[in-house]
XYZ file of N, CA and C in Angstrom:
789
model
N 74.083 -87.163 10.498
C 74.871 -86.586 11.593
C 74.634 -85.080 11.681
N 74.625 -84.414 10.526
C 74.397 -82.974 10.496
C 73.013 -82.622 10.977
N 72.000 -83.424 10.598
C 70.620 -83.179 11.025
C 70.491 -83.336 12.527
N 71.197 -84.319 13.093
C 71.164 -84.547 14.547
C 71.748 -83.359 15.303
N 72.894 -82.829 14.812
C 73.531 -81.670 15.441
C 72.628 -80.451 15.374
N 71.941 -80.297 14.225
C 71.030 -79.170 14.068
C 69.877 -79.261 15.059
N 69.370 -80.461 15.248
C 68.274 -80.671 16.199
C 68.707 -80.325 17.616
N 69.934 -80.713 17.966
C 70.471 -80.401 19.306
C 70.564 -78.899 19.497
N 71.044 -78.185 18.482
C 71.176 -76.731 18.575
C 69.824 -76.064 18.755
N 68.822 -76.570 18.059
C 67.473 -76.006 18.174
C 66.931 -76.213 19.585
N 67.142 -77.402 20.135
C 66.678 -77.689 21.503
C 67.371 -76.801 22.522
N 68.677 -76.606 22.355
C 69.435 -75.750 23.275
C 68.952 -74.322 23.200
N 68.656 -73.838 21.998
C 68.197 -72.464 21.843
C 66.844 -72.275 22.503
N 66.000 -73.295 22.459
C 64.698 -73.208 23.114
C 64.820 -73.244 24.623
N 65.839 -73.953 25.125
C 66.030 -74.081 26.574
C 66.738 -72.882 27.167
N 67.424 -72.088 26.348
C 68.181 -70.939 26.853
C 67.231 -69.796 27.196
N 67.284 -69.273 28.461
C 66.378 -68.193 28.832
C 66.704 -66.916 28.085
N 65.678 -66.165 27.727
C 65.854 -64.890 27.046
C 65.936 -63.781 28.086
N 66.944 -62.925 28.003
C 67.102 -61.833 28.953
C 65.935 -60.854 28.832
N 65.415 -60.459 30.004
C 64.276 -59.547 30.014
C 64.722 -58.160 29.565
N 63.914 -57.550 28.727
C 64.179 -56.188 28.290
C 63.164 -55.254 28.933
N 63.641 -54.139 29.456
C 62.748 -53.176 30.087
C 62.444 -52.043 29.116
N 61.391 -51.308 29.417
C 60.986 -50.207 28.547
C 61.640 -48.882 28.917
N 62.515 -48.897 29.943
C 63.158 -47.663 30.387
C 64.662 -47.851 30.526
N 65.370 -46.743 30.397
C 66.808 -46.731 30.630
C 67.150 -45.588 31.591
N 68.270 -45.747 32.267
C 68.712 -44.745 33.246
C 69.155 -43.464 32.547
N 68.732 -42.341 33.116
C 69.129 -41.037 32.595
C 70.037 -40.300 33.575
N 69.619 -40.177 34.857
C 70.435 -39.490 35.861
C 69.913 -39.797 37.253
N 70.760 -39.563 38.255
C 70.351 -39.722 39.655
C 71.037 -38.679 40.518
N 70.380 -38.319 41.615
C 70.931 -37.392 42.604
C 70.562 -37.892 43.990
N 71.543 -37.927 44.890
C 71.276 -38.306 46.281
C 71.919 -37.270 47.189
N 71.118 -36.688 48.075
C 71.614 -35.709 49.037
C 71.204 -36.156 50.448
N 72.174 -36.275 51.388
C 73.599 -35.978 51.232
C 74.335 -37.088 50.478
N 75.524 -36.763 49.993
C 76.335 -37.758 49.305
C 77.038 -38.631 50.339
N 77.471 -39.790 49.942
C 78.174 -40.681 50.861
C 77.216 -41.422 51.782
N 77.749 -41.887 52.927
C 76.931 -42.630 53.882
C 75.862 -41.728 54.498
N 74.737 -42.337 54.850
C 73.631 -41.618 55.468
C 73.645 -41.847 56.975
N 73.199 -40.839 57.725
C 73.155 -40.922 59.173
C 71.735 -41.260 59.612
N 71.614 -42.193 60.550
C 70.304 -42.619 61.041
C 69.447 -41.409 61.415
N 68.240 -41.371 60.866
C 67.307 -40.302 61.173
C 67.500 -39.043 60.355
N 68.572 -38.976 59.589
C 68.864 -37.783 58.807
C 67.955 -37.642 57.598
N 67.767 -36.398 57.157
C 66.956 -36.139 55.964
C 67.686 -36.623 54.718
N 66.917 -37.208 53.795
C 67.478 -37.735 52.544
C 66.597 -37.272 51.388
N 67.247 -36.791 50.327
C 66.531 -36.423 49.106
C 67.146 -37.199 47.946
N 66.285 -37.851 47.182
C 66.734 -38.652 46.037
C 65.921 -38.305 44.808
N 66.615 -38.208 43.685
C 65.917 -37.971 42.414
C 66.480 -38.906 41.367
N 65.581 -39.542 40.629
C 65.959 -40.471 39.571
C 65.167 -40.117 38.316
N 65.881 -40.006 37.196
C 65.229 -39.719 35.913
C 65.411 -40.926 35.002
N 64.277 -41.433 34.478
C 64.289 -42.550 33.544
C 63.697 -42.099 32.218
N 64.186 -42.694 31.153
C 63.691 -42.356 29.816
C 63.339 -43.641 29.095
N 62.269 -43.603 28.324
C 61.890 -44.812 27.597
C 62.994 -45.189 26.609
N 63.150 -46.471 26.406
C 64.275 -46.961 25.605
C 64.204 -46.509 24.155
N 62.987 -46.307 23.637
C 62.828 -45.844 22.261
C 61.520 -45.062 22.135
N 61.504 -43.973 21.372
C 60.272 -43.178 21.214
C 59.178 -43.902 20.443
N 59.504 -45.040 19.876
C 58.502 -45.776 19.095
C 57.620 -46.665 19.962
N 57.876 -46.671 21.282
C 57.073 -47.507 22.167
C 55.626 -47.013 22.218
N 54.702 -47.938 22.216
C 53.282 -47.625 22.361
C 52.739 -48.381 23.572
N 51.505 -48.099 23.916
C 50.919 -48.785 25.047
C 51.368 -48.173 26.358
N 51.336 -48.968 27.434
C 51.660 -48.464 28.766
C 52.551 -49.447 29.513
N 53.289 -48.919 30.476
C 54.139 -49.736 31.341
C 53.770 -49.444 32.794
N 53.570 -50.499 33.577
C 53.317 -50.307 35.006
C 54.645 -50.431 35.754
N 54.947 -49.409 36.546
C 56.173 -49.399 37.337
C 55.840 -49.490 38.818
N 56.633 -50.247 39.539
C 56.502 -50.348 40.992
C 57.752 -49.759 41.630
N 57.567 -48.884 42.617
C 58.676 -48.236 43.318
C 58.690 -48.683 44.771
N 59.883 -48.905 45.289
C 60.027 -49.337 46.673
C 61.166 -48.567 47.330
N 61.011 -48.253 48.625
C 62.078 -47.587 49.378
C 62.113 -48.115 50.801
N 63.287 -48.032 51.440
C 63.425 -48.389 52.850
C 63.572 -47.148 53.725
N 63.391 -45.963 53.137
C 63.414 -44.738 53.922
C 62.186 -44.664 54.817
N 62.330 -43.922 55.912
C 61.218 -43.694 56.822
C 60.521 -42.391 56.410
N 59.201 -42.349 56.570
C 58.397 -41.172 56.198
C 58.611 -40.758 54.739
N 58.462 -41.687 53.816
C 58.740 -41.360 52.403
C 57.647 -40.490 51.790
N 58.058 -39.558 50.950
C 57.143 -38.750 50.153
C 57.635 -38.794 48.710
N 56.820 -39.390 47.833
C 57.169 -39.522 46.422
C 56.509 -38.404 45.625
N 57.217 -37.905 44.629
C 56.651 -37.010 43.622
C 57.023 -37.561 42.256
N 56.007 -37.987 41.513
C 56.217 -38.590 40.205
C 55.834 -37.571 39.140
N 56.791 -37.277 38.262
C 56.569 -36.251 37.233
C 56.745 -36.880 35.845
N 55.688 -36.874 35.048
C 55.751 -37.361 33.668
C 56.063 -36.169 32.752
N 57.161 -36.247 32.038
C 57.625 -35.111 31.233
C 57.669 -33.868 32.126
N 56.949 -32.823 31.792
C 56.966 -31.612 32.624
C 55.612 -31.335 33.271
N 54.782 -32.364 33.387
C 53.475 -32.160 33.990
C 53.574 -31.990 35.508
N 52.480 -31.599 36.135
C 52.448 -31.427 37.591
C 52.706 -32.768 38.272
N 53.427 -32.765 39.390
C 53.759 -34.025 40.060
C 52.557 -34.678 40.731
N 52.615 -35.987 40.809
C 51.624 -36.760 41.558
C 52.316 -37.267 42.818
N 51.716 -37.023 43.976
C 52.359 -37.319 45.253
C 51.806 -38.599 45.883
N 52.721 -39.398 46.461
C 52.350 -40.621 47.182
C 53.094 -40.627 48.515
N 52.489 -41.243 49.535
C 53.140 -41.352 50.850
C 53.046 -42.806 51.312
N 53.887 -43.638 50.737
C 53.967 -45.054 51.087
C 55.379 -45.546 50.790
N 55.741 -46.681 51.397
C 57.052 -47.260 51.100
C 57.063 -47.986 49.762
N 55.892 -48.424 49.305
C 55.809 -49.099 48.019
C 54.610 -48.541 47.253
N 54.856 -48.086 46.028
C 53.784 -47.520 45.205
C 53.899 -48.072 43.793
N 52.865 -47.858 42.997
C 52.928 -48.227 41.577
C 52.120 -47.219 40.782
N 52.488 -47.060 39.523
C 51.764 -46.158 38.625
C 51.953 -46.632 37.194
N 51.099 -46.100 36.304
C 51.135 -46.496 34.897
C 51.717 -45.349 34.064
N 52.675 -45.698 33.204
C 53.322 -44.730 32.314
C 52.776 -44.937 30.899
N 52.179 -43.894 30.342
C 51.593 -43.959 28.995
C 52.651 -43.533 27.968
N 53.128 -44.479 27.184
C 54.197 -44.190 26.216
C 53.715 -43.308 25.067
N 52.432 -43.287 24.835
C 51.901 -42.437 23.763
C 51.968 -40.952 24.150
N 51.871 -40.669 25.447
C 51.851 -39.285 25.928
C 53.203 -38.799 26.450
N 54.008 -39.712 26.995
C 55.243 -39.283 27.678
C 56.457 -40.063 27.172
N 57.641 -39.495 27.443
C 58.884 -40.229 27.140
C 59.871 -40.245 28.300
N 59.644 -39.414 29.332
C 60.513 -39.435 30.512
C 59.667 -39.407 31.779
N 60.240 -39.956 32.855
C 59.608 -39.882 34.171
C 60.679 -39.498 35.185
N 60.358 -38.486 36.002
C 61.259 -38.041 37.067
C 60.674 -38.489 38.401
N 61.465 -39.238 39.153
C 61.023 -39.773 40.442
C 61.767 -39.024 41.548
N 61.014 -38.251 42.329
C 61.610 -37.529 43.450
C 61.130 -38.166 44.751
N 62.060 -38.366 45.677
C 61.713 -39.001 46.942
C 62.447 -38.318 48.087
N 61.712 -37.973 49.138
C 62.323 -37.445 50.353
C 61.901 -38.325 51.527
N 62.726 -38.388 52.546
C 62.429 -39.206 53.716
C 63.570 -39.148 54.697
N 63.579 -40.082 55.640
C 64.623 -40.134 56.663
C 65.332 -41.476 56.624
N 66.636 -41.452 56.885
C 67.410 -42.693 56.920
C 66.882 -43.580 58.042
N 66.665 -44.869 57.774
C 66.064 -45.765 58.766
C 67.041 -46.132 59.884
N 66.514 -46.568 61.030
C 67.403 -47.024 62.114
C 68.111 -48.316 61.726
N 69.375 -48.455 62.131
C 70.152 -49.669 61.870
C 70.968 -50.003 63.111
N 71.227 -51.295 63.310
C 72.057 -51.715 64.429
C 73.528 -51.620 64.110
N 73.878 -51.901 62.851
C 75.245 -51.792 62.359
C 75.191 -51.079 61.013
N 76.345 -50.709 60.488
C 76.385 -50.065 59.181
C 75.786 -51.009 58.143
N 74.708 -50.554 57.479
C 73.925 -51.436 56.615
C 73.559 -50.728 55.318
N 73.603 -51.465 54.219
C 73.189 -50.918 52.928
C 71.667 -50.966 52.828
N 71.055 -49.828 52.501
C 69.605 -49.733 52.410
C 69.184 -49.247 51.022
N 67.979 -49.653 50.614
C 67.438 -49.249 49.314
C 66.784 -47.889 49.439
N 67.235 -46.932 48.629
C 66.579 -45.627 48.569
C 65.452 -45.674 47.539
N 65.764 -46.115 46.342
C 64.740 -46.282 45.309
C 65.030 -47.559 44.515
N 64.019 -48.391 44.401
C 64.095 -49.561 43.524
C 62.923 -49.481 42.561
N 63.217 -49.496 41.274
C 62.187 -49.387 40.237
C 62.059 -50.734 39.531
N 60.850 -51.279 39.521
C 60.595 -52.570 38.892
C 59.479 -52.428 37.851
N 59.714 -53.003 36.700
C 58.679 -53.051 35.661
C 57.835 -54.294 35.915
N 56.550 -54.090 36.241
C 55.670 -55.225 36.543
C 54.770 -55.601 35.381
N 54.594 -54.693 34.446
C 53.808 -54.994 33.242
C 54.256 -54.041 32.138
N 54.422 -54.511 30.914
C 54.163 -55.895 30.487
C 55.205 -56.877 31.014
N 54.857 -58.157 30.991
C 55.783 -59.208 31.432
C 57.024 -59.240 30.537
N 58.134 -59.790 31.004
C 58.298 -60.360 32.341
C 58.675 -59.302 33.372
N 58.423 -59.590 34.647
C 58.786 -58.675 35.720
C 60.304 -58.518 35.762
N 60.780 -57.265 35.842
C 62.229 -57.043 35.840
C 62.571 -55.728 36.536
N 63.722 -55.718 37.210
C 64.185 -54.516 37.897
C 64.865 -53.587 36.897
N 64.449 -52.336 36.894
C 65.013 -51.351 35.963
C 66.231 -50.663 36.571
N 66.104 -50.202 37.817
C 67.208 -49.455 38.419
C 67.052 -49.465 39.945
N 68.179 -49.468 40.640
C 68.169 -49.447 42.104
C 69.220 -48.470 42.613
N 68.833 -47.631 43.565
C 69.759 -46.723 44.243
C 69.869 -47.168 45.691
N 71.092 -47.433 46.149
C 71.315 -47.835 47.540
C 72.402 -46.959 48.166
N 72.353 -46.858 49.477
C 73.399 -46.173 50.245
C 73.554 -46.872 51.592
N 74.745 -46.731 52.188
C 74.961 -47.269 53.526
C 74.435 -46.290 54.564
N 73.785 -46.838 55.585
C 73.271 -46.037 56.700
C 74.091 -46.384 57.943
N 74.530 -45.352 58.652
C 75.353 -45.553 59.834
C 74.992 -44.506 60.882
N 75.784 -44.441 61.943
C 75.604 -43.425 62.982
C 76.967 -43.067 63.537
N 77.020 -41.994 64.318
C 78.293 -41.590 64.907
C 78.878 -42.679 65.789
N 78.028 -43.348 66.556
C 78.498 -44.393 67.460
C 78.961 -45.629 66.693
N 78.251 -45.960 65.621
C 78.664 -47.098 64.793
C 80.027 -46.821 64.164
N 80.212 -45.609 63.647
C 81.502 -45.240 63.055
C 82.615 -45.259 64.095
N 82.286 -44.800 65.315
C 83.288 -44.799 66.394
C 83.714 -46.225 66.732
N 82.741 -47.144 66.767
C 83.051 -48.543 67.048
C 83.919 -49.143 65.947
N 83.593 -48.835 64.687
C 84.375 -49.360 63.566
C 85.802 -48.828 63.599
N 85.954 -47.547 63.914
C 87.288 -46.953 64.009
C 88.094 -47.590 65.132
N 87.435 -47.851 66.268
C 88.116 -48.484 67.396
C 88.561 -49.897 67.025
N 87.732 -50.615 66.295
C 88.094 -51.969 65.862
C 89.253 -51.937 64.875
N 89.217 -51.004 63.940
C 90.312 -50.883 62.961
C 91.630 -50.558 63.654
N 91.565 -49.632 64.619
C 92.768 -49.229 65.365
C 93.353 -50.430 66.116
N 92.482 -51.202 66.759
C 92.945 -52.364 67.518
C 93.553 -53.411 66.595
N 92.881 -53.664 65.471
C 93.379 -54.702 64.556
C 94.729 -54.327 63.959
N 94.909 -53.078 63.597
C 96.195 -52.633 63.042
C 97.318 -52.837 64.058
N 97.029 -52.579 65.331
C 98.054 -52.761 66.373
C 98.330 -54.240 66.599
N 97.295 -55.067 66.489
C 97.487 -56.513 66.635
C 98.403 -57.034 65.528
N 98.173 -56.588 64.311
C 99.013 -57.012 63.174
C 100.452 -56.566 63.391
N 100.634 -55.321 63.856
C 101.986 -54.808 64.114
C 102.669 -55.604 65.209
N 101.923 -55.939 66.265
C 102.494 -56.708 67.379
C 102.883 -58.110 66.912
N 102.036 -58.722 66.089
C 102.343 -60.064 65.566
C 103.661 -60.076 64.803
N 103.874 -59.077 63.953
C 105.100 -59.012 63.172
C 106.315 -58.784 64.065
N 106.164 -57.927 65.061
C 107.265 -57.638 65.982
C 107.639 -58.878 66.782
N 106.620 -59.635 67.208
C 106.871 -60.876 67.949
C 107.579 -61.896 67.065
N 107.152 -62.000 65.818
C 107.790 -62.940 64.892
C 109.253 -62.581 64.673
N 109.531 -61.296 64.502
C 110.919 -60.853 64.297
C 111.770 -61.135 65.525
N 111.199 -60.866 66.709
C 111.943 -61.089 67.947
C 112.203 -62.578 68.160
N 111.205 -63.392 67.835
C 111.361 -64.842 67.978
C 112.437 -65.367 67.032
N 112.453 -64.855 65.787
C 113.478 -65.267 64.820
C 114.881 -64.897 65.292
N 114.947 -63.810 66.076
C 116.254 -63.368 66.588
C 116.675 -64.135 67.836
N 115.811 -65.058 68.286
C 116.151 -65.878 69.442
C 115.669 -65.341 70.770
N 114.838 -64.308 70.753
C 114.353 -63.713 71.999
C 113.224 -64.555 72.588
N 113.062 -64.471 73.894
C 111.973 -65.148 74.592
C 110.720 -64.265 74.503
N 109.740 -64.676 73.721
C 108.545 -63.859 73.488
C 107.304 -64.470 74.139
N 107.507 -65.278 75.159
C 106.378 -65.950 75.824
C 105.373 -64.943 76.367
N 105.870 -63.923 77.079
C 104.987 -62.916 77.660
C 104.269 -62.116 76.573
N 104.999 -61.775 75.531
C 104.408 -61.011 74.426
C 103.288 -61.799 73.750
N 103.492 -63.101 73.567
C 102.470 -63.929 72.938
C 101.217 -64.028 73.806
N 101.395 -64.043 75.125
C 100.236 -64.070 76.029
C 99.431 -62.774 75.902
N 100.127 -61.636 75.855
C 99.443 -60.359 75.659
C 98.707 -60.332 74.317
N 99.349 -60.891 73.292
C 98.747 -60.900 71.960
C 97.482 -61.754 71.944
N 97.523 -62.899 72.612
C 96.350 -63.764 72.672
C 95.192 -63.059 73.371
N 95.506 -62.335 74.436
C 94.482 -61.564 75.143
C 93.888 -60.495 74.236
N 94.744 -59.839 73.458
C 94.277 -58.809 72.525
C 93.312 -59.398 71.504
N 93.594 -60.579 70.995
C 92.728 -61.214 70.007
C 91.384 -61.612 70.607
N 91.398 -62.048 71.852
C 90.138 -62.406 72.525
C 89.263 -61.166 72.678
N 89.866 -60.071 73.124
C 89.116 -58.821 73.249
C 88.587 -58.370 71.885
N 89.400 -58.539 70.845
C 88.976 -58.113 69.503
C 87.789 -58.929 69.007
N 87.821 -60.235 69.246
C 86.690 -61.083 68.861
C 85.427 -60.688 69.618
N 85.592 -60.346 70.900
C 84.444 -59.883 71.684
C 83.884 -58.590 71.101
N 84.787 -57.700 70.668
C 84.358 -56.434 70.077
C 83.537 -56.684 68.821
N 83.976 -57.619 68.000
C 83.225 -57.962 66.779
C 81.839 -58.505 67.120
N 81.760 -59.355 68.137
C 80.482 -59.948 68.524
C 79.518 -58.868 69.028
N 80.025 -57.957 69.846
C 79.187 -56.861 70.333
C 78.715 -55.989 69.164
N 79.612 -55.754 68.209
C 79.284 -54.903 67.057
C 78.142 -55.504 66.249
N 78.234 -56.795 65.976
C 77.200 -57.475 65.194
C 75.856 -57.424 65.912
N 75.884 -57.458 67.235
C 74.644 -57.412 68.023
C 74.122 -55.993 68.208
N 74.889 -55.004 67.726
C 74.459 -53.618 67.845
C 74.775 -52.986 69.187
N 75.597 -53.651 70.000
C 75.989 -53.111 71.310
C 77.275 -52.302 71.126
N 77.140 -51.060 70.682
C 78.302 -50.269 70.277
C 79.187 -49.850 71.451
N 78.593 -49.496 72.598
C 79.408 -49.110 73.755
C 80.311 -50.258 74.187
N 79.731 -51.447 74.247
C 80.514 -52.627 74.635
C 81.567 -52.955 73.575
N 81.201 -52.771 72.302
C 82.154 -53.032 71.218
C 83.350 -52.095 71.304
N 83.085 -50.831 71.581
C 84.172 -49.841 71.691
C 85.077 -50.174 72.864
N 84.468 -50.528 74.009
C 85.259 -50.853 75.206
C 86.149 -52.070 74.954
N 85.594 -53.110 74.334
C 86.377 -54.312 74.043
C 87.492 -54.009 73.047
N 87.204 -53.164 72.050
C 88.233 -52.796 71.069
C 89.362 -52.017 71.737
N 89.026 -51.133 72.658
C 90.059 -50.380 73.385
C 90.928 -51.325 74.218
N 90.307 -52.321 74.846
C 91.072 -53.315 75.612
C 91.973 -54.128 74.688
N 91.458 -54.441 73.506
C 92.271 -55.179 72.531
C 93.488 -54.355 72.123
N 93.277 -53.070 71.907
C 94.384 -52.191 71.520
C 95.431 -52.126 72.636
N 94.984 -51.949 73.878
C 95.921 -51.858 75.012
C 96.738 -53.136 75.162
N 96.086 -54.286 75.010
C 96.804 -55.563 75.116
C 97.779 -55.733 73.961
N 97.405 -55.266 72.781
C 98.302 -55.345 71.625
C 99.525 -54.456 71.828
N 99.324 -53.294 72.454
C 100.455 -52.411 72.765
C 101.406 -53.110 73.731
N 100.851 -53.781 74.754
C 101.694 -54.519 75.711
C 102.469 -55.622 74.998
N 101.797 -56.317 74.076
C 102.474 -57.373 73.314
C 103.617 -56.797 72.482
N 103.344 -55.671 71.853
C 104.359 -55.011 71.019
C 105.561 -54.574 71.873
N 105.272 -53.896 72.989
C 106.341 -53.408 73.862
C 107.138 -54.564 74.457
N 106.432 -55.637 74.829
C 107.110 -56.795 75.403
C 108.048 -57.445 74.391
N 107.597 -57.557 73.152
C 108.438 -58.147 72.102
C 109.646 -57.272 71.818
N 109.420 -55.947 71.786
C 110.543 -55.030 71.570
C 111.536 -55.134 72.707
N 111.014 -55.230 73.946
C 111.902 -55.350 75.109
C 112.688 -56.641 75.081
N 112.015 -57.741 74.729
C 112.695 -59.038 74.659
C 113.751 -59.024 73.574
N 113.431 -58.379 72.467
C 114.391 -58.286 71.370
C 115.604 -57.468 71.773
N 115.340 -56.337 72.478
C 116.439 -55.493 72.943
C 117.310 -56.211 73.949
N 116.661 -56.989 74.850
C 117.412 -57.764 75.844
C 118.274 -58.816 75.171
N 117.709 -59.435 74.126
C 118.461 -60.449 73.398
C 119.681 -59.831 72.722
N 119.502 -58.664 72.129
C 120.620 -57.973 71.481
C 121.688 -57.611 72.501
N 121.227 -57.077 73.659
C 122.177 -56.688 74.713
C 122.952 -57.897 75.211
N 122.221 -59.019 75.434
C 122.873 -60.241 75.902
C 123.900 -60.734 74.893
N 123.515 -60.687 73.622
C 124.431 -61.138 72.561
C 125.684 -60.264 72.526
N 125.489 -58.957 72.722
C 126.643 -58.056 72.703
C 127.555 -58.300 73.899
N 126.938 -58.539 75.083
C 127.744 -58.827 76.279
C 128.575 -60.089 76.070
N 127.908 -61.116 75.509
C 128.624 -62.373 75.242
C 129.754 -62.141 74.244
N 129.444 -61.339 73.218
C 130.451 -61.051 72.189
C 131.645 -60.319 72.783
N 131.338 -59.306 73.613
C 132.417 -58.552 74.256
C 133.205 -59.446 75.201
N 132.482 -60.326 75.924
C 133.151 -61.243 76.849
C 134.112 -62.165 76.135
N 133.675 -62.651 74.970
C 134.534 -63.544 74.187
C 135.788 -62.794 73.728
N 135.615 -61.563 73.278
C 136.758 -60.770 72.823
C 137.738 -60.527 73.968
N 137.166 -60.182 75.156
C 138.033 -59.943 76.321
C 138.785 -61.206 76.702
N 138.043 -62.361 76.654
C 138.692 -63.630 76.998
C 139.829 -63.929 76.033
N 139.609 -63.680 74.754
C 140.646 -63.918 73.747
C 141.852 -63.019 74.007
N 141.582 -61.755 74.330
C 142.681 -60.824 74.605
C 143.482 -61.261 75.824
N 142.762 -61.730 76.889
C 143.459 -62.180 78.103
C 144.348 -63.370 77.803
N 143.763 -64.309 77.025
C 144.549 -65.495 76.660
C 145.766 -65.090 75.845
N 145.586 -64.154 74.939
C 146.700 -63.708 74.106
C 147.794 -63.068 74.966
N 147.361 -62.264 75.934
C 148.333 -61.608 76.819
C 149.089 -62.639 77.646
N 148.354 -63.630 78.177
C 148.988 -64.672 79.001
C 149.996 -65.459 78.169
N 149.604 -65.828 76.965
C 150.512 -66.581 76.102
C 151.752 -65.756 75.777
N 151.516 -64.453 75.497
C 152.645 -63.585 75.169
C 153.607 -63.482 76.346
N 153.059 -63.280 77.567
C 153.900 -63.159 78.760
C 154.659 -64.458 79.025
N 153.983 -65.586 78.807
C 154.615 -66.881 79.041
C 155.809 -67.076 78.102
N 155.619 -66.745 76.844
C 156.712 -66.890 75.880
C 157.856 -65.933 76.201
N 157.506 -64.771 76.698
C 158.537 -63.789 77.034
C 159.403 -64.284 78.180
N 158.723 -64.859 79.194
C 159.495 -65.395 80.328
C 160.353 -66.590 79.910
N 159.827 -67.407 78.974
C 160.618 -68.564 78.540
C 161.890 -68.109 77.831
N 161.802 -67.002 77.090
C 162.985 -66.489 76.409
C 164.028 -65.967 77.376
N 163.539 -65.433 78.491
C 164.475 -64.933 79.484
C 165.150 -66.086 80.216
């Protein structure tokens, strides 16, 4: 029984994949500007990698990839003069006997995007020795003023829709007639869905217009629910006052009747 269990463990260990180890580790990175990138804007990126141990011998082939437009790479081994490349994908050989660090400098322009999209600034892959493995990746979101404006318009509309929904629910719980408010709310949601569809297709002007319509309809829904709620409160108060007046009248009549009977 023990021998059988041992055999199973050996088979499992052989079937378990071994995690790939790379010859480099991350040292530092710099991206200018910080935060989201603007379409067409200048971008500067620097990445410093260091070999995992000074005892490494032989060479490592590294492949670099970027999604920037007009990329210019400067590869610096230790403090030697940089080697320049002008391609989106390059590769070079790092001699571990001569060097222990590599500085990767890259300049270029943020690529065009239809919507706010995450793009690769630098991706470093070890292609030799095997196995192939990614060492480090730097990414940033790329956007534009119009894309941000569309997103802000959508956020504004959605927040108002949520507020209108809650107001309608409260008014309905209080017994108010919210039929008109619900119709406005449904219209707001249709406009909002249209805004999302335009946004995904990269039609930002149409997305902004639809989001603004969604916001306006949500405001109408909110105001209608508030009005219905106020009307319900007013009606309830009128009924309450009417009941009190009726009770007082009845009390007065009963009092007068008893008074006359005594006379």
